[in-house]
PDB file of C-alpha atoms in Angstrom:
ATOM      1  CA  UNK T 190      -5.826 -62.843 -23.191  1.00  0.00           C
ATOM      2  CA  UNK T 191      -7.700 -61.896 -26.339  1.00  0.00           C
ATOM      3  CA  UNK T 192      -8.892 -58.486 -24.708  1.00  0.00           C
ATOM      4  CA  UNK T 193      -5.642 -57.562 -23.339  1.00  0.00           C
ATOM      5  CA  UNK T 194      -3.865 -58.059 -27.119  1.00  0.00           C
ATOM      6  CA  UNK T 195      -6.940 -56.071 -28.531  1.00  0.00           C
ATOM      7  CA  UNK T 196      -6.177 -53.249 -26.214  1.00  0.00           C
ATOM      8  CA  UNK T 197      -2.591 -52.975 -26.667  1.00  0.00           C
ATOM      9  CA  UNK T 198      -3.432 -53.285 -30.387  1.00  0.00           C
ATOM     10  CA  UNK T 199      -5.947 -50.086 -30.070  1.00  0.00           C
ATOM     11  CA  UNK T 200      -3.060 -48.419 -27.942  1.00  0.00           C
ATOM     12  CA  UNK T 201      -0.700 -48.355 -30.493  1.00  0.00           C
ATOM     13  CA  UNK T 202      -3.001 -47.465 -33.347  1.00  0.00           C
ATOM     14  CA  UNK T 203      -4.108 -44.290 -31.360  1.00  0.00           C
ATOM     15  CA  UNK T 204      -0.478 -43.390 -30.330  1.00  0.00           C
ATOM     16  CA  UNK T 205       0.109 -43.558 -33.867  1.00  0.00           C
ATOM     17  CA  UNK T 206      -2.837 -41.553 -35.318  1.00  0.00           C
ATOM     18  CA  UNK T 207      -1.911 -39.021 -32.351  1.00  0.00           C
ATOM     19  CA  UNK T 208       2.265 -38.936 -33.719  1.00  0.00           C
ATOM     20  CA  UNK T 209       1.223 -38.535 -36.903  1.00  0.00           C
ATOM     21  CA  UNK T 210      -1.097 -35.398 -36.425  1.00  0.00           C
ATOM     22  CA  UNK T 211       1.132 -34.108 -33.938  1.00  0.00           C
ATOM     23  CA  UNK T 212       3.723 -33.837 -36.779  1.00  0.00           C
ATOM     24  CA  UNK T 213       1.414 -32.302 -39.108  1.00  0.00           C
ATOM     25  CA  UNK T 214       0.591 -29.710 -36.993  1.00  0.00           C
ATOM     26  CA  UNK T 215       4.109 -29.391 -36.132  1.00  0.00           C
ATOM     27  CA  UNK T 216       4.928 -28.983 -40.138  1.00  0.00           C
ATOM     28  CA  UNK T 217       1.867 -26.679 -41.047  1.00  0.00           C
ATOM     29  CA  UNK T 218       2.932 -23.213 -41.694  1.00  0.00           C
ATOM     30  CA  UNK T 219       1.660 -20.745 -38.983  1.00  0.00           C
ATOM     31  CA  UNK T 220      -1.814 -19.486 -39.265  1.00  0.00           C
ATOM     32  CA  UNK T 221      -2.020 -16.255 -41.951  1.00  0.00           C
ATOM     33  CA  UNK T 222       1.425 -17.645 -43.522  1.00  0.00           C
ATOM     34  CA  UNK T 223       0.611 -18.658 -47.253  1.00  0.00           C
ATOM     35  CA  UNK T 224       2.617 -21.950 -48.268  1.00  0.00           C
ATOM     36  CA  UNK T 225       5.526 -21.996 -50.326  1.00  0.00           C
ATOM     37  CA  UNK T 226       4.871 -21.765 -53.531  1.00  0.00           C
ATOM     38  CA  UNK T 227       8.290 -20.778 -54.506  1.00  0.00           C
ATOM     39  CA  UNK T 228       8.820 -23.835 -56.485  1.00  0.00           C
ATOM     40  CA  UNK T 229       5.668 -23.110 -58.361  1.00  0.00           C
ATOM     41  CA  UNK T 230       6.139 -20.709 -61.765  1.00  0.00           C
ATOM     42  CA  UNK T 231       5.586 -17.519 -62.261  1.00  0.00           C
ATOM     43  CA  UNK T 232       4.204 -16.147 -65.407  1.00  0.00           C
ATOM     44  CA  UNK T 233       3.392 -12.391 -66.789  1.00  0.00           C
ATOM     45  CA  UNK T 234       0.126 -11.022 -67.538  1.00  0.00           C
ATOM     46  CA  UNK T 235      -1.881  -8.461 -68.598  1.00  0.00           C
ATOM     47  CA  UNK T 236      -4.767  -7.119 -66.966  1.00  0.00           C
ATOM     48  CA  UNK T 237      -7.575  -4.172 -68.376  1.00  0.00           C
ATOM     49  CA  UNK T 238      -9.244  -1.936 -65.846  1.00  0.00           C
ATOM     50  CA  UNK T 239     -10.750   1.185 -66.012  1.00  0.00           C
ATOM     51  CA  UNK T 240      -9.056   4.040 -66.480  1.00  0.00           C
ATOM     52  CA  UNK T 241      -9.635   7.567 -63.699  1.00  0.00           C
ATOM     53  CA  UNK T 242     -11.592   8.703 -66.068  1.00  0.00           C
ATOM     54  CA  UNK T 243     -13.672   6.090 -67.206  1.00  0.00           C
ATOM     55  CA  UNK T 244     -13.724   6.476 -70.594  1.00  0.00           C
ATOM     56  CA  UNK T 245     -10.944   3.832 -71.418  1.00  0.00           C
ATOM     57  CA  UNK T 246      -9.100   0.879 -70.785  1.00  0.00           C
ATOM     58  CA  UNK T 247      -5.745   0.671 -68.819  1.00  0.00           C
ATOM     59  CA  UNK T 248      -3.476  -2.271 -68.923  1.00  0.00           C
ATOM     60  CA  UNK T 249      -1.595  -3.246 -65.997  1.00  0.00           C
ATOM     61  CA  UNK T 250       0.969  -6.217 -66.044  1.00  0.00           C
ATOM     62  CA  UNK T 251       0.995  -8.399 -63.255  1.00  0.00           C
ATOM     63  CA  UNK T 252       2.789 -11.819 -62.012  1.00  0.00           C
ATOM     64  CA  UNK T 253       0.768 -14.326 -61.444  1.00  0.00           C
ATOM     65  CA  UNK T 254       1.698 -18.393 -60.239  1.00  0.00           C
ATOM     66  CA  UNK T 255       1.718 -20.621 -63.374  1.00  0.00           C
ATOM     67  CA  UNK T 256      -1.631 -22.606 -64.106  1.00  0.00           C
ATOM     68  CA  UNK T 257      -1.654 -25.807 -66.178  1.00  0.00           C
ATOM     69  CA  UNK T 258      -5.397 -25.947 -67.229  1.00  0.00           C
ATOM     70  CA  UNK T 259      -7.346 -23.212 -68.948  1.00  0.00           C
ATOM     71  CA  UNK T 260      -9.751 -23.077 -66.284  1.00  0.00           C
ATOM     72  CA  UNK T 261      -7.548 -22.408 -64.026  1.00  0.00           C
ATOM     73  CA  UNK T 262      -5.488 -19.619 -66.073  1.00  0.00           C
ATOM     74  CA  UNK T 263      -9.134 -17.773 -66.483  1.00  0.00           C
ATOM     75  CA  UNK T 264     -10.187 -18.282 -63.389  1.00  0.00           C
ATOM     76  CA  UNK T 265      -6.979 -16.509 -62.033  1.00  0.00           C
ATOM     77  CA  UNK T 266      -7.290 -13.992 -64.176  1.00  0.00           C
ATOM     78  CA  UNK T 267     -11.142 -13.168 -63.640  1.00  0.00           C
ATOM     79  CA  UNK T 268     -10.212 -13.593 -60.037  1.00  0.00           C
ATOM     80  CA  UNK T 269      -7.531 -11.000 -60.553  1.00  0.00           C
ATOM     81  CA  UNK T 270      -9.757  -8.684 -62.169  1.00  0.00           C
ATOM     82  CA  UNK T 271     -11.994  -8.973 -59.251  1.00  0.00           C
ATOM     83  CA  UNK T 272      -9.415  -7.777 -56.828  1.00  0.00           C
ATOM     84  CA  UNK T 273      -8.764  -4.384 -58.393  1.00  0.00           C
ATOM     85  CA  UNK T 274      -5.371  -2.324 -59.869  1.00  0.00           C
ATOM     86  CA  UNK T 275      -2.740  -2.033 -58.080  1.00  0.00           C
ATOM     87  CA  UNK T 276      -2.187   1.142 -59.772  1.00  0.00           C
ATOM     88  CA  UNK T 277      -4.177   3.941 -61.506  1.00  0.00           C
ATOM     89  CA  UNK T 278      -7.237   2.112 -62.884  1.00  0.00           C
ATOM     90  CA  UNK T 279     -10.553   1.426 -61.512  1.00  0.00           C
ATOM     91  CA  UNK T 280     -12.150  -2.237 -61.136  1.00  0.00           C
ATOM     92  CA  UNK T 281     -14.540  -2.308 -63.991  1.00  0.00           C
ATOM     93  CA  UNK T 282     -16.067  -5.793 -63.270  1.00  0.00           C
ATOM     94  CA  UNK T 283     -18.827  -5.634 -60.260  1.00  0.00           C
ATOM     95  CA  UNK T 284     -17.259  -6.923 -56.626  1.00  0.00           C
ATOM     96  CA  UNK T 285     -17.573 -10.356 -56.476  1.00  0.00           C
ATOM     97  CA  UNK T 286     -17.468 -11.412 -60.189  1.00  0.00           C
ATOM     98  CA  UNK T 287     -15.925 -14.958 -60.397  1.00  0.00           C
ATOM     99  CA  UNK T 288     -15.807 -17.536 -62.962  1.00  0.00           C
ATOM    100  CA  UNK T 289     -17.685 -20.686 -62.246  1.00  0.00           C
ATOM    101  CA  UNK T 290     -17.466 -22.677 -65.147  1.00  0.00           C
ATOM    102  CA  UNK T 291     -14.823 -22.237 -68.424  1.00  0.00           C
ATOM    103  CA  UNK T 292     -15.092 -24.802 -71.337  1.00  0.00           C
ATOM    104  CA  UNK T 293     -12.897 -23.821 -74.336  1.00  0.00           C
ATOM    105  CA  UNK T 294     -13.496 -25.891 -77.639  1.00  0.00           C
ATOM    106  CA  UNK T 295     -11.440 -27.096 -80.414  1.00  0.00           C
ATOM    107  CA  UNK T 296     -12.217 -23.708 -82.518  1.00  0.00           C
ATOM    108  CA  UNK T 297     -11.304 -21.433 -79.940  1.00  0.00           C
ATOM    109  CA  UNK T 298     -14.858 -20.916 -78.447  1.00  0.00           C
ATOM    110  CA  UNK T 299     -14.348 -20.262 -74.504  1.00  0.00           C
ATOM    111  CA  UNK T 300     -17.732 -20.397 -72.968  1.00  0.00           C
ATOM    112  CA  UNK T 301     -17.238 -18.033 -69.467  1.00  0.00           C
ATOM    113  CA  UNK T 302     -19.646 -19.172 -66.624  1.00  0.00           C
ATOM    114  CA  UNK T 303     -19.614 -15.938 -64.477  1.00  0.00           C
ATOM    115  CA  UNK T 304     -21.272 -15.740 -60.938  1.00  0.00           C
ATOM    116  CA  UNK T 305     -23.961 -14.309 -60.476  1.00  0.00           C
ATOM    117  CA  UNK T 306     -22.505 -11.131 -58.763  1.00  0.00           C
ATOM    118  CA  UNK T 307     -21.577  -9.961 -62.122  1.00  0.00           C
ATOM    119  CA  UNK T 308     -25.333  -9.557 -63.288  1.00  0.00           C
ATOM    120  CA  UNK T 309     -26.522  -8.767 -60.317  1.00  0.00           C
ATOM    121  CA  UNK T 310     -23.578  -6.309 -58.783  1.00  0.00           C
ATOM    122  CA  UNK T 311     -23.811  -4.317 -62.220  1.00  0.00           C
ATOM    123  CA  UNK T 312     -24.909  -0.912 -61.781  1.00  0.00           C
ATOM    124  CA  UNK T 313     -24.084   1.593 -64.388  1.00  0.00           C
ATOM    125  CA  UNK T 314     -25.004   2.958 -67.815  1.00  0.00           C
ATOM    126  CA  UNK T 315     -23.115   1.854 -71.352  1.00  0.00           C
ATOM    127  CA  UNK T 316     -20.161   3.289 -70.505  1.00  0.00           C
ATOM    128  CA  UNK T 317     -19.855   0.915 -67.695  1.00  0.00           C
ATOM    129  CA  UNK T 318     -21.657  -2.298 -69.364  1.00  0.00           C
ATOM    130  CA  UNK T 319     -18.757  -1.696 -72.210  1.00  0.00           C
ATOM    131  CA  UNK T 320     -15.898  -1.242 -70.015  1.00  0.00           C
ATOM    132  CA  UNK T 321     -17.138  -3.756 -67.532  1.00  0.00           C
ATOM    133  CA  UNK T 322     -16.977  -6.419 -70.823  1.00  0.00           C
ATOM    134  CA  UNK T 323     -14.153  -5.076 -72.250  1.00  0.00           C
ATOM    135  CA  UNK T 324     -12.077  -5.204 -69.285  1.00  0.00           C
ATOM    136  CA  UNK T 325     -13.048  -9.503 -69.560  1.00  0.00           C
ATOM    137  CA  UNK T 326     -12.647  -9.683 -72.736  1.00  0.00           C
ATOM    138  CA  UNK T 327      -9.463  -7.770 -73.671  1.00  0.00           C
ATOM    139  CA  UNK T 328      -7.479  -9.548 -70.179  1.00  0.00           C
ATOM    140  CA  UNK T 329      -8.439 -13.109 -71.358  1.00  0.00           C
ATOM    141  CA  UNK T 330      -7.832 -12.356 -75.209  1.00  0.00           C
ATOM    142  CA  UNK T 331      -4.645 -10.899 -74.559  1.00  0.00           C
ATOM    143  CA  UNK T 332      -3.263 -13.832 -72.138  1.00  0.00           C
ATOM    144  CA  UNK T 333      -4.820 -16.436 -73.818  1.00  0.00           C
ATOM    145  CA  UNK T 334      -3.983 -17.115 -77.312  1.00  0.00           C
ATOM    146  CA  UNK T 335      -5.945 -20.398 -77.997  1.00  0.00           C
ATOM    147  CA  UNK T 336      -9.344 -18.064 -77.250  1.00  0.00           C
ATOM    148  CA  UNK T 337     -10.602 -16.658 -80.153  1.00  0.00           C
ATOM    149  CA  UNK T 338     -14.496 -15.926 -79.211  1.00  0.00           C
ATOM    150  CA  UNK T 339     -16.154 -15.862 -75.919  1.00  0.00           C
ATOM    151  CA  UNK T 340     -19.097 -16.439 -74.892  1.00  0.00           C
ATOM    152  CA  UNK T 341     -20.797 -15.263 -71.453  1.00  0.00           C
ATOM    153  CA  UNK T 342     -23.177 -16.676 -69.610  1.00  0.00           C
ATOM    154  CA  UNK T 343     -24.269 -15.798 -65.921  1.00  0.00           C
ATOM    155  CA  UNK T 344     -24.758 -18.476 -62.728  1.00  0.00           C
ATOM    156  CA  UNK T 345     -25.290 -21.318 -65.200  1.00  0.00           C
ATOM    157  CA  UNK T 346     -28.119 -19.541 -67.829  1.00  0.00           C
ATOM    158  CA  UNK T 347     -27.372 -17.350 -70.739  1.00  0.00           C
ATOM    159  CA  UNK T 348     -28.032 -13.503 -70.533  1.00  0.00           C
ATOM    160  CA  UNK T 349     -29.286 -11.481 -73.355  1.00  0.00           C
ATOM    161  CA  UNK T 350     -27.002  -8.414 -71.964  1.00  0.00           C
ATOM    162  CA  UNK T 351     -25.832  -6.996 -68.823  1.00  0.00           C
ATOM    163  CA  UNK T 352     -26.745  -3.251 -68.522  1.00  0.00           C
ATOM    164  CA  UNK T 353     -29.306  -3.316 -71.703  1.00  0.00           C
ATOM    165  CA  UNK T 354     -26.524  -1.936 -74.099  1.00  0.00           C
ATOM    166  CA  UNK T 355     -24.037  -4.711 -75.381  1.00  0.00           C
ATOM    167  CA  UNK T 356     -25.877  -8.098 -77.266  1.00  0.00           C
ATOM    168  CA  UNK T 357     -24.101 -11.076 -74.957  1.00  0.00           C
ATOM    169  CA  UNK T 358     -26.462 -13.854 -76.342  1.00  0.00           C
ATOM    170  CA  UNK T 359     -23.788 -14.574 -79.009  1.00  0.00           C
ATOM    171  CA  UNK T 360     -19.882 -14.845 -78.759  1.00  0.00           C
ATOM    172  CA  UNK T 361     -17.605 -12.115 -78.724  1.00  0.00           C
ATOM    173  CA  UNK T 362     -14.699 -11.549 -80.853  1.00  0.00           C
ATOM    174  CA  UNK T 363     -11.624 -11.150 -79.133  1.00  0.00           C
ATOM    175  CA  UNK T 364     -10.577  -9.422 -82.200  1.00  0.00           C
ATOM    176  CA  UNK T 365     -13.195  -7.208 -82.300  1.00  0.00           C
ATOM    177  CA  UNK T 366     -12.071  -5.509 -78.566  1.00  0.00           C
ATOM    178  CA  UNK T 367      -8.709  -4.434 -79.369  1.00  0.00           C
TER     179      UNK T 367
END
């Protein structure tokens, strides 16, 4: 009798584990359809590439979905600056740059963890080491207003500089890229 009630018992917990992920298949948006964010917010940004030329900076504004924490507002942007323009500029940063850690401190210090790629992708003279910087510096300085130095450091370890041109062992001055 006590094998019979186990079995139902284990009958009805699997036809209810099976319901259940029946309906969240059901409810999943199709495969290559992005969720709904559209009750998520949408801010405006501004974004520094190269320019054609290479011998400047271009802004390009941009929306981009709302982020609550710092960490997640620079690593959107960085992420952003990764992907390219969408119009007349050139991706300054090397492909695959992302931010692994951000810690920003009560005096406006944000220390930028970037992978690896960044150091390693890099290939280029000054022109490129400054606009590669620049292009980080003058995007997170101009849509973050709590960050007043940064600080770069590369898969966990300070570097010394990225190309042999521009000093990163000490914090930038947002000010100082304008």
């Amino acid at each position: 009798m006590i094998r019979r009630w186990a079995g139902v018992g284990l009958s009805v917990v699997a036809l209810a584990w099976f319901g259940w992920q029946w309906t969240q298949r059901r409810n999943a948006p199709p495969p290559g359809v992005a969720a709904d964010s559209s009750a998520a917010g949408v801010r405006s940004a501004r974004l520094y590439f190269a320019s054609a030329s290479g011998d400047s900076l271009v802004a390009e504004p941009r929306e981009l979905l709302e982020a609550a924490s710092v960490r997640e507002r620079v690593t959107g942007l960085v992420a952003e600056l990764d992907r390219g323009p969408r119009g007349a500029g050139v991706a300054a940063l090397p492909a695959g740059t992302a931010a692994l850690h951000v810690f920003l401190d009560e005096r406006g210090l944000l220390t930028l963890d970037l992978s690896r790629a960044f150091q390693q992708g890099f290939r280029g003279g000054s022109g490129a080491e400054y606009l590669a910087v620049a292009s980080l510096v003058r995007t997170l300085g101009a849509n973050l207003p709590e960050v007043k130095r940064i600080l770069i450091v590369c898969g966990g370890r300070p570097i010394a500089t990225l190309g042999g041109h521009l000093p990163l062992d000490q914090p930038l001055d947002v000010n100082d890229w304008p």
